[in-house]
Tab-separated table of N, CA, C and O in Angstrom:
chain	number	residue	atom	x	y	z
A	278	MET	N	16.416	-30.918	10.365
A	278	MET	CA	17.560	-30.559	10.634
A	278	MET	C	18.580	-30.085	9.449
A	278	MET	O	18.697	-30.605	8.594
A	279	ARG	N	19.077	-28.695	9.624
A	279	ARG	CA	20.035	-28.182	8.608
A	279	ARG	C	21.529	-28.178	9.042
A	279	ARG	O	21.578	-27.598	9.963
A	280	ILE	N	22.347	-28.665	8.220
A	280	ILE	CA	23.532	-28.481	8.711
A	280	ILE	C	24.213	-27.173	7.801
A	280	ILE	O	23.969	-27.248	6.603
A	281	ARG	N	24.928	-26.748	8.515
A	281	ARG	CA	25.485	-25.443	7.843
A	281	ARG	C	27.227	-25.414	8.122
A	281	ARG	O	27.584	-25.836	9.415
A	282	SER	N	27.852	-24.752	7.125
A	282	SER	CA	29.111	-24.735	7.597
A	282	SER	C	29.746	-23.445	7.244
A	282	SER	O	28.929	-22.441	6.450
A	283	TYR	N	30.900	-22.951	7.750
A	283	TYR	CA	31.035	-21.402	7.836
A	283	TYR	C	32.492	-21.416	7.712
A	283	TYR	O	33.290	-22.164	8.504
A	284	ASP	N	32.834	-20.291	6.960
A	284	ASP	CA	34.440	-20.114	6.600
A	284	ASP	C	34.709	-18.927	7.882
A	284	ASP	O	35.880	-18.864	8.057
A	285	ILE	N	33.865	-18.144	8.147
A	285	ILE	CA	34.232	-16.842	9.101
A	285	ILE	C	33.259	-17.084	10.181
A	285	ILE	O	32.065	-17.308	9.920
A	286	ILE	N	34.052	-16.981	11.197
A	286	ILE	CA	33.154	-17.138	12.479
A	286	ILE	C	31.914	-16.109	12.828
A	286	ILE	O	30.908	-16.508	13.441
A	287	TYR	N	32.296	-14.981	12.411
A	287	TYR	CA	31.165	-13.912	12.831
A	287	TYR	C	29.742	-14.269	12.060
A	287	TYR	O	28.812	-13.635	12.434
A	288	ARG	N	30.178	-14.831	11.043
A	288	ARG	CA	28.747	-15.079	10.182
A	288	ARG	C	28.005	-16.561	11.088
A	288	ARG	O	26.883	-16.342	10.965
A	289	LEU	N	28.694	-17.512	11.429
A	289	LEU	CA	28.247	-18.256	12.135
A	289	LEU	C	27.214	-17.695	13.599
A	289	LEU	O	26.155	-17.731	13.826
A	290	LEU	N	28.111	-16.534	14.087
A	290	LEU	CA	27.606	-15.952	15.232
A	290	LEU	C	26.195	-15.366	14.784
A	290	LEU	O	25.135	-15.333	15.570
A	291	GLU	N	26.311	-14.428	13.544
A	291	GLU	CA	25.102	-13.637	13.118
A	291	GLU	C	24.076	-14.692	12.914
A	291	GLU	O	22.916	-14.486	13.418
A	292	ASP	N	24.412	-15.885	12.299
A	292	ASP	CA	23.130	-16.960	12.124
A	292	ASP	C	22.451	-17.046	13.552
A	292	ASP	O	21.453	-17.662	13.589
A	293	VAL	N	23.573	-17.461	14.584
A	293	VAL	CA	22.687	-17.965	15.741
A	293	VAL	C	22.083	-16.710	16.552
A	293	VAL	O	20.959	-17.112	17.090
A	294	GLU	N	22.282	-15.757	16.426
A	294	GLU	CA	21.716	-14.608	16.844
A	294	GLU	C	20.414	-14.270	16.237
A	294	GLU	O	19.452	-13.963	16.885
A	295	ASP	N	20.334	-14.463	14.883
A	295	ASP	CA	19.125	-14.215	13.850
A	295	ASP	C	18.325	-15.565	14.518
A	295	ASP	O	17.058	-15.222	14.645
A	296	MET	N	18.774	-16.625	14.842
A	296	MET	CA	17.729	-17.687	15.173
A	296	MET	C	17.410	-17.488	16.534
A	296	MET	O	16.276	-17.790	16.817
A	297	LEU	N	17.943	-17.032	17.371
A	297	LEU	CA	17.455	-16.735	18.913
A	297	LEU	C	16.671	-15.516	18.893
A	297	LEU	O	15.595	-15.606	19.646
A	298	SER	N	16.911	-14.564	18.194
A	298	SER	CA	16.030	-13.488	18.069
A	298	SER	C	14.673	-14.068	17.590
A	298	SER	O	13.633	-13.415	17.990
A	299	ALA	N	14.655	-14.886	16.550
A	299	ALA	CA	13.321	-15.286	16.027
A	299	ALA	C	12.332	-15.781	16.832
A	299	ALA	O	11.178	-15.920	17.105
A	300	GLU	N	13.348	-16.554	17.744
A	300	GLU	CA	12.376	-17.199	19.066
A	300	GLU	C	11.822	-16.406	20.255
A	300	GLU	O	11.185	-16.747	20.854
A	301	MET	N	12.235	-15.137	19.857
A	301	MET	CA	11.905	-14.268	21.314
A	301	MET	C	10.564	-13.529	20.921
A	301	MET	O	10.130	-13.567	20.118
A	302	GLU	N	9.599	-13.427	22.135
A	302	GLU	CA	8.333	-12.755	21.861
A	302	GLU	C	8.737	-11.337	21.382
A	302	GLU	O	9.548	-10.600	22.143
A	303	PRO	N	7.762	-10.794	20.539
A	303	PRO	CA	8.091	-9.282	20.317
A	303	PRO	C	7.470	-8.379	21.469
A	303	PRO	O	6.930	-8.697	22.527
A	304	GLY	N	8.282	-7.263	21.665
A	304	GLY	CA	8.269	-6.371	22.333
A	304	GLY	C	7.168	-5.567	22.056
A	304	GLY	O	6.667	-5.440	21.046
A	305	HIS	N	6.583	-4.540	22.793
A	305	HIS	CA	5.296	-3.559	22.154
A	305	HIS	C	5.864	-2.263	22.692
A	305	HIS	O	6.616	-2.002	23.545
A	306	GLU	N	5.885	-1.519	21.717
A	306	GLU	CA	6.186	0.231	21.568
A	306	GLU	C	4.795	1.095	21.567
A	306	GLU	O	4.178	0.603	20.696
A	307	GLU	N	4.804	1.892	22.261
A	307	GLU	CA	3.498	2.937	22.394
A	307	GLU	C	4.207	4.014	21.128
A	307	GLU	O	5.183	4.602	21.285
A	308	ARG	N	3.430	4.378	20.253
A	308	ARG	CA	3.601	5.379	19.333
A	308	ARG	C	2.416	6.324	19.447
A	308	ARG	O	1.307	6.238	19.071
A	309	VAL	N	2.832	7.631	19.406
A	309	VAL	CA	1.571	8.731	19.714
A	309	VAL	C	1.433	9.094	18.368
A	309	VAL	O	2.099	9.352	17.484
A	310	VAL	N	0.177	8.989	18.162
A	310	VAL	CA	-0.100	9.352	16.585
A	310	VAL	C	-1.082	10.544	16.541
A	310	VAL	O	-1.449	11.204	15.335
A	311	GLY	N	-1.421	11.519	17.695
A	311	GLY	CA	-1.974	12.499	17.541
A	311	GLY	C	-2.219	13.343	18.763
A	311	GLY	O	-2.330	12.556	20.039
A	312	THR	N	-2.200	14.401	18.895
A	312	THR	CA	-2.587	15.230	20.658
A	312	THR	C	-3.549	16.459	20.086
A	312	THR	O	-3.693	16.914	18.755
A	313	ALA	N	-4.453	16.581	21.028
A	313	ALA	CA	-5.282	17.769	20.683
A	313	ALA	C	-5.158	18.303	22.413
A	313	ALA	O	-5.065	17.904	22.939
A	314	GLU	N	-5.820	19.501	22.358
A	314	GLU	CA	-6.074	20.494	23.212
A	314	GLU	C	-7.505	20.837	23.351
A	314	GLU	O	-8.259	21.334	22.474
A	315	VAL	N	-8.274	20.771	24.670
A	315	VAL	CA	-9.501	21.044	24.747
A	315	VAL	C	-9.588	22.520	25.034
A	315	VAL	O	-8.949	22.996	25.734
A	316	LYS	N	-10.513	23.075	24.199
A	316	LYS	CA	-10.422	24.574	24.204
A	316	LYS	C	-11.907	24.860	24.857
A	316	LYS	O	-11.809	25.955	25.255
A	317	GLN	N	-13.045	24.040	24.746
A	317	GLN	CA	-14.360	24.070	25.350
A	317	GLN	C	-14.982	23.008	25.876
A	317	GLN	O	-14.739	22.004	25.230
A	318	VAL	N	-15.716	23.105	26.986
A	318	VAL	CA	-16.438	22.130	27.305
A	318	VAL	C	-17.832	22.309	27.070
A	318	VAL	O	-18.423	23.202	27.472
A	319	PHE	N	-18.538	21.151	26.549
A	319	PHE	CA	-20.179	21.379	26.243
A	319	PHE	C	-20.891	20.019	26.824
A	319	PHE	O	-20.037	19.068	26.958
A	320	GLU	N	-21.817	20.620	27.745
A	320	GLU	CA	-22.470	19.644	28.262
A	320	GLU	C	-23.934	19.294	27.423
A	320	GLU	O	-24.812	20.140	26.962
A	321	MET	N	-24.005	18.224	27.564
A	321	MET	CA	-25.244	17.481	26.440
A	321	MET	C	-26.528	17.751	27.371
A	321	MET	O	-26.548	17.291	28.539
A	322	THR	N	-27.570	18.648	27.066
A	322	THR	CA	-28.731	18.856	27.730
A	322	THR	C	-29.597	17.667	27.826
A	322	THR	O	-30.342	17.173	28.781
A	323	SER	N	-29.563	16.784	27.063
A	323	SER	CA	-30.582	15.465	26.588
A	323	SER	C	-30.056	14.492	27.598
A	323	SER	O	-30.665	13.555	27.992
A	324	ARG	N	-28.759	14.352	27.790
A	324	ARG	CA	-28.160	13.446	28.524
A	324	ARG	C	-26.932	13.920	29.368
A	324	ARG	O	-26.961	15.163	29.442
A	325	SER	N	-26.231	13.105	30.383
A	325	SER	CA	-25.455	13.387	31.239
A	325	SER	C	-24.110	13.522	30.706
A	325	SER	O	-22.760	13.768	31.290
A	326	ASP	N	-23.915	13.472	29.354
A	326	ASP	CA	-22.636	13.274	28.654
A	326	ASP	C	-21.983	14.635	28.588
A	326	ASP	O	-22.702	15.894	28.520
A	327	VAL	N	-20.635	14.681	28.745
A	327	VAL	CA	-19.812	16.149	28.536
A	327	VAL	C	-18.849	15.925	27.150
A	327	VAL	O	-18.327	14.665	27.168
A	328	ILE	N	-19.025	16.767	26.194
A	328	ILE	CA	-18.093	16.626	25.295
A	328	ILE	C	-17.057	17.693	25.344
A	328	ILE	O	-17.094	18.831	25.603
A	329	ALA	N	-15.689	17.225	24.852
A	329	ALA	CA	-14.313	17.925	25.050
A	329	ALA	C	-14.535	18.788	23.540
A	329	ALA	O	-14.095	18.011	22.498
A	330	GLY	N	-14.432	20.092	23.424
A	330	GLY	CA	-14.342	20.771	22.131
A	330	GLY	C	-13.145	20.932	22.058
A	330	GLY	O	-12.205	21.426	22.801
A	331	CYS	N	-12.132	20.392	21.097
A	331	CYS	CA	-10.703	20.163	20.835
A	331	CYS	C	-10.352	20.943	19.485
A	331	CYS	O	-11.091	20.995	18.731
A	332	ILE	N	-9.023	21.348	19.592
A	332	ILE	CA	-8.325	21.368	18.262
A	332	ILE	C	-7.320	20.453	18.124
A	332	ILE	O	-6.656	20.152	19.210
A	333	ILE	N	-6.765	19.662	17.106
A	333	ILE	CA	-5.859	18.753	16.810
A	333	ILE	C	-4.777	19.746	16.402
A	333	ILE	O	-4.737	20.042	15.745
A	334	THR	N	-3.665	19.164	17.669
A	334	THR	CA	-2.416	19.818	17.312
A	334	THR	C	-1.109	19.334	16.726
A	334	THR	O	-0.142	19.875	16.321
A	335	MET	N	-1.582	18.154	16.677
A	335	MET	CA	-0.568	17.220	16.051
A	335	MET	C	-1.282	16.099	15.343
A	335	MET	O	-1.948	15.219	16.231
A	336	GLY	N	-0.659	15.371	14.420
A	336	GLY	CA	-1.300	14.157	14.002
A	336	GLY	C	-2.691	13.931	13.566
A	336	GLY	O	-3.115	15.097	12.926
A	337	GLU	N	-3.235	12.989	13.812
A	337	GLU	CA	-4.857	12.929	13.755
A	337	GLU	C	-5.453	12.133	14.728
A	337	GLU	O	-4.990	11.268	15.315
A	338	PHE	N	-6.772	11.971	14.718
A	338	PHE	CA	-7.704	11.405	15.639
A	338	PHE	C	-8.565	10.454	14.903
A	338	PHE	O	-9.027	10.606	13.841
A	339	THR	N	-8.458	9.179	15.178
A	339	THR	CA	-9.559	8.145	14.617
A	339	THR	C	-10.102	7.125	15.753
A	339	THR	O	-9.537	7.182	16.710
A	340	ARG	N	-11.198	6.680	15.509
A	340	ARG	CA	-11.888	5.868	16.385
A	340	ARG	C	-11.120	4.686	16.877
A	340	ARG	O	-11.390	4.117	18.017
A	341	ALA	N	-10.020	4.183	16.167
A	341	ALA	CA	-9.411	2.645	16.203
A	341	ALA	C	-8.098	3.354	17.425
A	341	ALA	O	-7.770	2.109	17.879
A	342	ASN	N	-7.793	4.194	17.556
A	342	ASN	CA	-6.807	4.552	18.567
A	342	ASN	C	-7.220	4.284	20.143
A	342	ASN	O	-8.431	4.137	20.518
A	343	LYS	N	-6.122	4.391	21.109
A	343	LYS	CA	-6.309	4.310	22.274
A	343	LYS	C	-6.110	5.793	22.709
A	343	LYS	O	-5.356	6.421	21.989
A	344	TYR	N	-6.620	6.229	23.867
A	344	TYR	CA	-6.368	7.666	24.394
A	344	TYR	C	-6.090	7.832	25.416
A	344	TYR	O	-6.447	7.081	26.560
A	345	ARG	N	-5.665	8.895	26.069
A	345	ARG	CA	-5.509	9.275	27.327
A	345	ARG	C	-5.358	10.591	27.527
A	345	ARG	O	-5.202	11.680	26.815
A	346	LEU	N	-6.134	11.182	28.844
A	346	LEU	CA	-6.311	12.541	28.834
A	346	LEU	C	-5.369	12.851	30.081
A	346	LEU	O	-4.983	12.186	30.870
A	347	ILE	N	-4.639	13.803	29.749
A	347	ILE	CA	-3.548	14.800	30.346
A	347	ILE	C	-3.895	15.993	30.954
A	347	ILE	O	-4.261	17.002	30.323
A	348	ARG	N	-3.738	15.896	32.132
A	348	ARG	CA	-4.248	17.458	32.820
A	348	ARG	C	-2.765	17.759	33.632
A	348	ARG	O	-2.578	16.580	34.806
A	349	ASP	N	-2.468	18.867	33.503
A	349	ASP	CA	-1.313	19.451	34.508
A	349	ASP	C	-0.132	18.169	34.127
A	349	ASP	O	0.661	18.395	35.378
A	350	GLY	N	0.060	17.706	33.130
A	350	GLY	CA	1.335	16.851	33.011
A	350	GLY	C	1.100	15.504	33.643
A	350	GLY	O	1.859	14.474	33.476
A	351	HIS	N	0.037	15.207	34.332
A	351	HIS	CA	-0.577	13.799	34.888
A	351	HIS	C	-1.532	13.245	33.930
A	351	HIS	O	-2.643	13.689	33.829
A	352	THR	N	-1.299	11.880	33.891
A	352	THR	CA	-2.268	11.002	33.205
A	352	THR	C	-3.481	10.883	34.065
A	352	THR	O	-3.329	10.264	35.056
A	353	ILE	N	-4.728	11.405	33.788
A	353	ILE	CA	-5.751	11.027	34.468
A	353	ILE	C	-6.984	9.898	33.940
A	353	ILE	O	-7.698	9.640	34.605
A	354	ALA	N	-6.594	9.703	32.811
A	354	ALA	CA	-7.573	8.560	32.194
A	354	ALA	C	-6.983	8.101	31.277
A	354	ALA	O	-6.148	8.660	30.360
A	355	ASP	N	-7.235	6.687	31.164
A	355	ASP	CA	-6.547	5.846	29.810
A	355	ASP	C	-7.509	5.155	29.139
A	355	ASP	O	-7.753	4.297	30.032
A	356	VAL	N	-8.177	5.248	28.174
A	356	VAL	CA	-9.270	4.439	27.587
A	356	VAL	C	-9.032	3.949	26.201
A	356	VAL	O	-7.904	4.162	25.652
A	357	GLN	N	-9.731	2.694	26.036
A	357	GLN	CA	-9.523	1.929	24.679
A	357	GLN	C	-10.198	2.786	23.393
A	357	GLN	O	-9.997	2.128	22.736
A	358	GLY	N	-10.631	3.936	23.398
A	358	GLY	CA	-11.095	4.432	22.199
A	358	GLY	C	-11.830	5.705	22.433
A	358	GLY	O	-12.257	6.159	23.663
A	359	LEU	N	-12.853	5.884	21.493
A	359	LEU	CA	-13.961	7.064	21.613
A	359	LEU	C	-15.271	6.693	21.470
A	359	LEU	O	-15.833	5.628	20.578
A	360	SER	N	-16.238	7.044	22.264
A	360	SER	CA	-17.433	6.844	21.981
A	360	SER	C	-18.256	8.002	20.884
A	360	SER	O	-19.223	7.726	20.639
A	361	SER	N	-17.439	8.985	20.844
A	361	SER	CA	-17.929	10.021	19.734
A	361	SER	C	-17.076	10.820	19.462
A	361	SER	O	-15.998	11.361	20.079
A	362	LEU	N	-16.791	10.993	18.014
A	362	LEU	CA	-15.888	12.130	17.210
A	362	LEU	C	-16.798	12.924	16.064
A	362	LEU	O	-17.054	11.943	15.392
A	363	LYS	N	-16.860	14.007	16.432
A	363	LYS	CA	-17.513	14.635	15.466
A	363	LYS	C	-16.674	15.912	15.156
A	363	LYS	O	-15.839	16.583	15.639
A	364	HIS	N	-17.064	16.476	13.892
A	364	HIS	CA	-16.610	17.619	13.216
A	364	HIS	C	-17.633	18.467	12.887
A	364	HIS	O	-18.420	18.034	12.159
A	365	PHE	N	-17.888	19.488	13.643
A	365	PHE	CA	-19.343	20.469	13.651
A	365	PHE	C	-20.126	19.374	14.248
A	365	PHE	O	-20.105	18.580	15.329
A	366	LYS	N	-21.259	18.899	13.415
A	366	LYS	CA	-22.343	18.216	13.774
A	366	LYS	C	-22.156	16.612	13.380
A	366	LYS	O	-23.037	16.061	13.719
A	367	ASP	N	-21.291	16.614	12.480
A	367	ASP	CA	-21.370	15.278	11.759
A	367	ASP	C	-20.268	14.594	12.625
A	367	ASP	O	-19.324	14.523	12.939
A	368	ASP	N	-20.540	13.288	12.498
A	368	ASP	CA	-20.003	11.817	13.294
A	368	ASP	C	-18.950	11.614	12.209
A	368	ASP	O	-19.196	11.459	10.934
A	369	VAL	N	-17.494	11.750	12.394
A	369	VAL	CA	-16.887	11.367	11.336
A	369	VAL	C	-15.695	10.062	11.891
A	369	VAL	O	-15.713	9.869	13.018
A	370	ARG	N	-14.699	9.765	10.944
A	370	ARG	CA	-14.222	8.565	11.556
A	370	ARG	C	-12.532	9.044	11.846
A	370	ARG	O	-11.770	8.566	12.250
A	371	ILE	N	-12.477	10.166	11.171
A	371	ILE	CA	-11.072	11.037	11.410
A	371	ILE	C	-11.080	12.501	11.222
A	371	ILE	O	-11.677	13.019	10.590
A	372	VAL	N	-10.230	12.865	12.122
A	372	VAL	CA	-9.846	14.563	12.025
A	372	VAL	C	-8.393	14.595	12.153
A	372	VAL	O	-7.668	14.135	12.930
A	373	LYS	N	-7.909	15.466	11.313
A	373	LYS	CA	-6.396	15.721	11.021
A	373	LYS	C	-5.985	16.984	11.800
A	373	LYS	O	-7.003	17.752	12.011
A	374	LYS	N	-4.641	17.398	11.807
A	374	LYS	CA	-4.158	18.299	12.626
A	374	LYS	C	-4.689	19.629	11.954
A	374	LYS	O	-4.845	19.755	10.863
A	375	GLY	N	-5.029	20.660	12.583
A	375	GLY	CA	-5.679	22.049	12.614
A	375	GLY	C	-7.092	22.234	12.659
A	375	GLY	O	-7.453	22.899	12.408
A	376	SER	N	-7.727	20.877	12.501
A	376	SER	CA	-9.253	20.893	12.764
A	376	SER	C	-9.818	20.667	14.195
A	376	SER	O	-9.089	20.289	15.045
A	377	GLU	N	-10.767	21.514	14.211
A	377	GLU	CA	-11.671	21.220	15.374
A	377	GLU	C	-12.549	20.017	15.542
A	377	GLU	O	-12.862	19.611	14.383
A	378	CYS	N	-12.968	19.588	16.739
A	378	CYS	CA	-13.546	18.502	16.693
A	378	CYS	C	-14.476	18.423	18.079
A	378	CYS	O	-13.649	18.812	19.152
A	379	GLY	N	-15.269	17.526	18.412
A	379	GLY	CA	-15.945	17.053	19.610
A	379	GLY	C	-15.465	15.900	19.956
A	379	GLY	O	-15.623	14.779	19.009
A	380	VAL	N	-15.093	15.516	21.157
A	380	VAL	CA	-14.506	14.307	21.459
A	380	VAL	C	-15.160	13.867	22.802
A	380	VAL	O	-15.107	14.563	23.631
A	381	MET	N	-15.397	12.365	22.845
A	381	MET	CA	-15.881	11.512	24.365
A	381	MET	C	-15.341	10.750	24.250
A	381	MET	O	-15.488	9.834	23.274
A	382	LEU	N	-14.254	10.361	25.262
A	382	LEU	CA	-13.808	9.177	25.621
A	382	LEU	C	-14.552	8.151	25.924
A	382	LEU	O	-15.441	8.446	26.903
A	383	LYS	N	-14.091	6.966	25.519
A	383	LYS	CA	-15.055	5.893	26.030
A	383	LYS	C	-14.733	5.405	27.437
A	383	LYS	O	-13.692	5.351	27.706
A	384	GLY	N	-15.972	5.497	28.036
A	384	GLY	CA	-15.889	5.037	29.620
A	384	GLY	C	-15.386	6.202	30.193
A	384	GLY	O	-15.219	5.835	31.496
A	385	TRP	N	-15.226	7.597	29.839
A	385	TRP	CA	-14.952	8.762	30.809
A	385	TRP	C	-16.272	9.396	31.088
A	385	TRP	O	-16.463	9.820	30.185
A	386	SER	N	-16.537	9.333	32.430
A	386	SER	CA	-17.866	10.067	32.569
A	386	SER	C	-17.330	11.307	33.450
A	386	SER	O	-18.588	12.134	33.907
A	387	GLU	N	-16.072	11.536	33.594
A	387	GLU	CA	-15.844	12.746	34.439
A	387	GLU	C	-15.808	13.974	33.531
A	387	GLU	O	-16.191	14.042	32.213
A	388	ASP	N	-15.370	15.182	33.997
A	388	ASP	CA	-15.513	16.440	33.586
A	388	ASP	C	-14.040	16.334	32.768
A	388	ASP	O	-12.775	16.045	33.307
A	389	TYR	N	-14.155	17.149	31.832
A	389	TYR	CA	-12.818	17.717	30.967
A	389	TYR	C	-12.652	18.966	31.272
A	389	TYR	O	-13.862	19.633	31.663
A	390	GLN	N	-11.424	19.575	31.208
A	390	GLN	CA	-11.383	20.911	31.853
A	390	GLN	C	-10.527	21.789	30.340
A	390	GLN	O	-9.983	21.086	30.019
A	391	GLN	N	-10.911	23.164	30.328
A	391	GLN	CA	-10.086	23.685	29.374
A	391	GLN	C	-8.780	23.870	29.714
A	391	GLN	O	-8.385	23.783	30.853
A	392	GLY	N	-8.160	23.442	28.626
A	392	GLY	CA	-6.433	23.102	28.525
A	392	GLY	C	-5.882	21.911	28.801
A	392	GLY	O	-4.614	21.545	28.415
A	393	ASP	N	-6.839	20.967	29.028
A	393	ASP	CA	-6.598	19.508	28.944
A	393	ASP	C	-5.995	18.953	27.799
A	393	ASP	O	-6.215	19.765	26.734
A	394	LYS	N	-4.968	18.278	27.760
A	394	LYS	CA	-4.591	17.677	26.393
A	394	LYS	C	-5.132	16.045	26.328
A	394	LYS	O	-5.218	15.445	27.377
A	395	ILE	N	-5.417	15.670	25.242
A	395	ILE	CA	-5.950	14.408	24.766
A	395	ILE	C	-4.778	13.740	23.814
A	395	ILE	O	-4.336	14.491	22.727
A	396	GLU	N	-4.361	13.047	24.039
A	396	GLU	CA	-3.072	12.002	23.214
A	396	GLU	C	-3.834	10.891	22.700
A	396	GLU	O	-4.540	10.024	23.490
A	397	ALA	N	-3.650	10.535	21.469
A	397	ALA	CA	-4.183	9.179	20.629
A	397	ALA	C	-2.764	8.629	20.565
A	397	ALA	O	-1.508	9.067	20.209
A	398	TYR	N	-2.795	7.269	20.881
A	398	TYR	CA	-1.570	6.586	20.799
A	398	TYR	C	-2.050	5.129	20.033
A	398	TYR	O	-3.373	4.757	20.203
A	399	GLU	N	-1.103	4.370	19.820
A	399	GLU	CA	-1.198	3.071	19.251
A	399	GLU	C	-0.192	2.097	19.976
A	399	GLU	O	0.929	2.579	20.067
A	400	ILE	N	-0.383	0.877	20.077
A	400	ILE	CA	0.679	-0.219	20.564
A	400	ILE	C	1.132	-1.066	19.357
A	400	ILE	O	0.183	-1.659	18.795
A	401	GLU	N	2.508	-0.932	18.897
A	401	GLU	CA	3.088	-1.618	18.142
A	401	GLU	C	3.874	-2.934	18.573
A	401	GLU	O	4.678	-2.652	19.558
A	402	ALA	N	3.867	-3.778	17.812
A	402	ALA	CA	4.674	-4.937	18.178
A	402	ALA	C	5.860	-4.832	17.475
A	402	ALA	O	5.962	-4.306	16.471
A	403	VAL	N	7.001	-5.043	18.499
A	403	VAL	CA	8.374	-4.634	18.035
A	403	VAL	C	9.249	-5.890	18.086
A	403	VAL	O	9.417	-6.556	19.130
A	404	PRO	N	9.708	-6.410	17.009
A	404	PRO	CA	10.700	-7.422	17.226
A	404	PRO	C	11.761	-7.451	18.131
A	404	PRO	O	12.388	-6.028	17.894
A	405	ARG	N	12.266	-8.520	18.670
A	405	ARG	CA	13.481	-8.182	19.719
A	405	ARG	C	14.588	-8.629	19.093
A	405	ARG	O	14.405	-9.721	18.435
A	406	ARG	N	15.801	-8.553	19.514
A	406	ARG	CA	16.863	-8.944	18.979
A	406	ARG	C	17.741	-9.246	20.446
A	406	ARG	O	17.959	-8.262	21.356
A	407	ILE	N	18.427	-9.992	20.109
A	407	ILE	CA	19.635	-10.243	21.552
A	407	ILE	C	20.619	-9.302	21.010
A	407	ILE	O	20.832	-8.827	20.065
A	408	LYS	N	21.334	-8.943	21.916
A	408	LYS	CA	22.540	-8.220	22.008
A	408	LYS	C	23.622	-8.762	21.189
A	408	LYS	O	24.016	-9.974	21.151
A	409	SER	N	24.127	-8.527	20.272
A	409	SER	CA	25.063	-8.829	19.159
A	409	SER	C	26.511	-9.118	19.813
A	409	SER	O	26.910	-8.161	20.412
A	410	VAL	N	26.838	-10.328	20.064
A	410	VAL	CA	28.397	-10.445	20.388
A	410	VAL	C	29.347	-9.623	19.442
A	410	VAL	O	30.467	-9.411	20.020
A	411	ILE	N	28.976	-9.999	18.251
A	411	ILE	CA	30.066	-9.208	17.260
A	411	ILE	C	30.271	-7.603	17.645
A	411	ILE	O	31.377	-7.080	17.381
A	412	ASP	N	29.130	-7.002	17.692
A	412	ASP	CA	29.155	-5.652	17.922
A	412	ASP	C	29.759	-5.164	19.334
A	412	ASP	O	30.490	-4.212	19.566
A	413	SER	N	30.019	-6.152	20.339
A	413	SER	CA	30.232	-5.730	21.392
A	413	SER	C	31.976	-6.143	21.759
A	413	SER	O	32.537	-5.935	22.832
A	414	ARG	N	32.279	-6.559	20.775
A	414	ARG	CA	33.720	-6.905	20.723
A	414	ARG	C	34.700	-5.682	20.647
A	414	ARG	O	35.788	-5.481	20.904
A	415	ALA	N	34.462	-4.674	20.276
A	415	ALA	CA	35.023	-3.659	19.779
A	415	ALA	C	35.535	-2.708	21.292
A	415	ALA	O	35.325	-3.090	22.255
């Protein structure tokens, strides 16, 4: 146990807020890291797989992100990753803004449609803070 002394009351309040905030579980925040538009749909003849031919319109796509398929403003699929990411015929780990790519969402076996949007996102842990008593005095 540590004993502290304070000459100014708001420093005591700041320390208490910091200690309480440190005990709180972190929150989670979604951050969009890339978007793409489906330009063409390709059906694989050897399998029943369907590949979305896309152009990256913002950010980048990597295999590590989570993805959602958006059609007419509604999310119709939310998946944990990609089963395939290709640039031309090459398997790649990352595709950046302005590039074309072929995408297969992991666990999504339905059809893609021209004009669908695919959004790459990640979930970050964000430290929570209690509402400051000091700031609410004004």
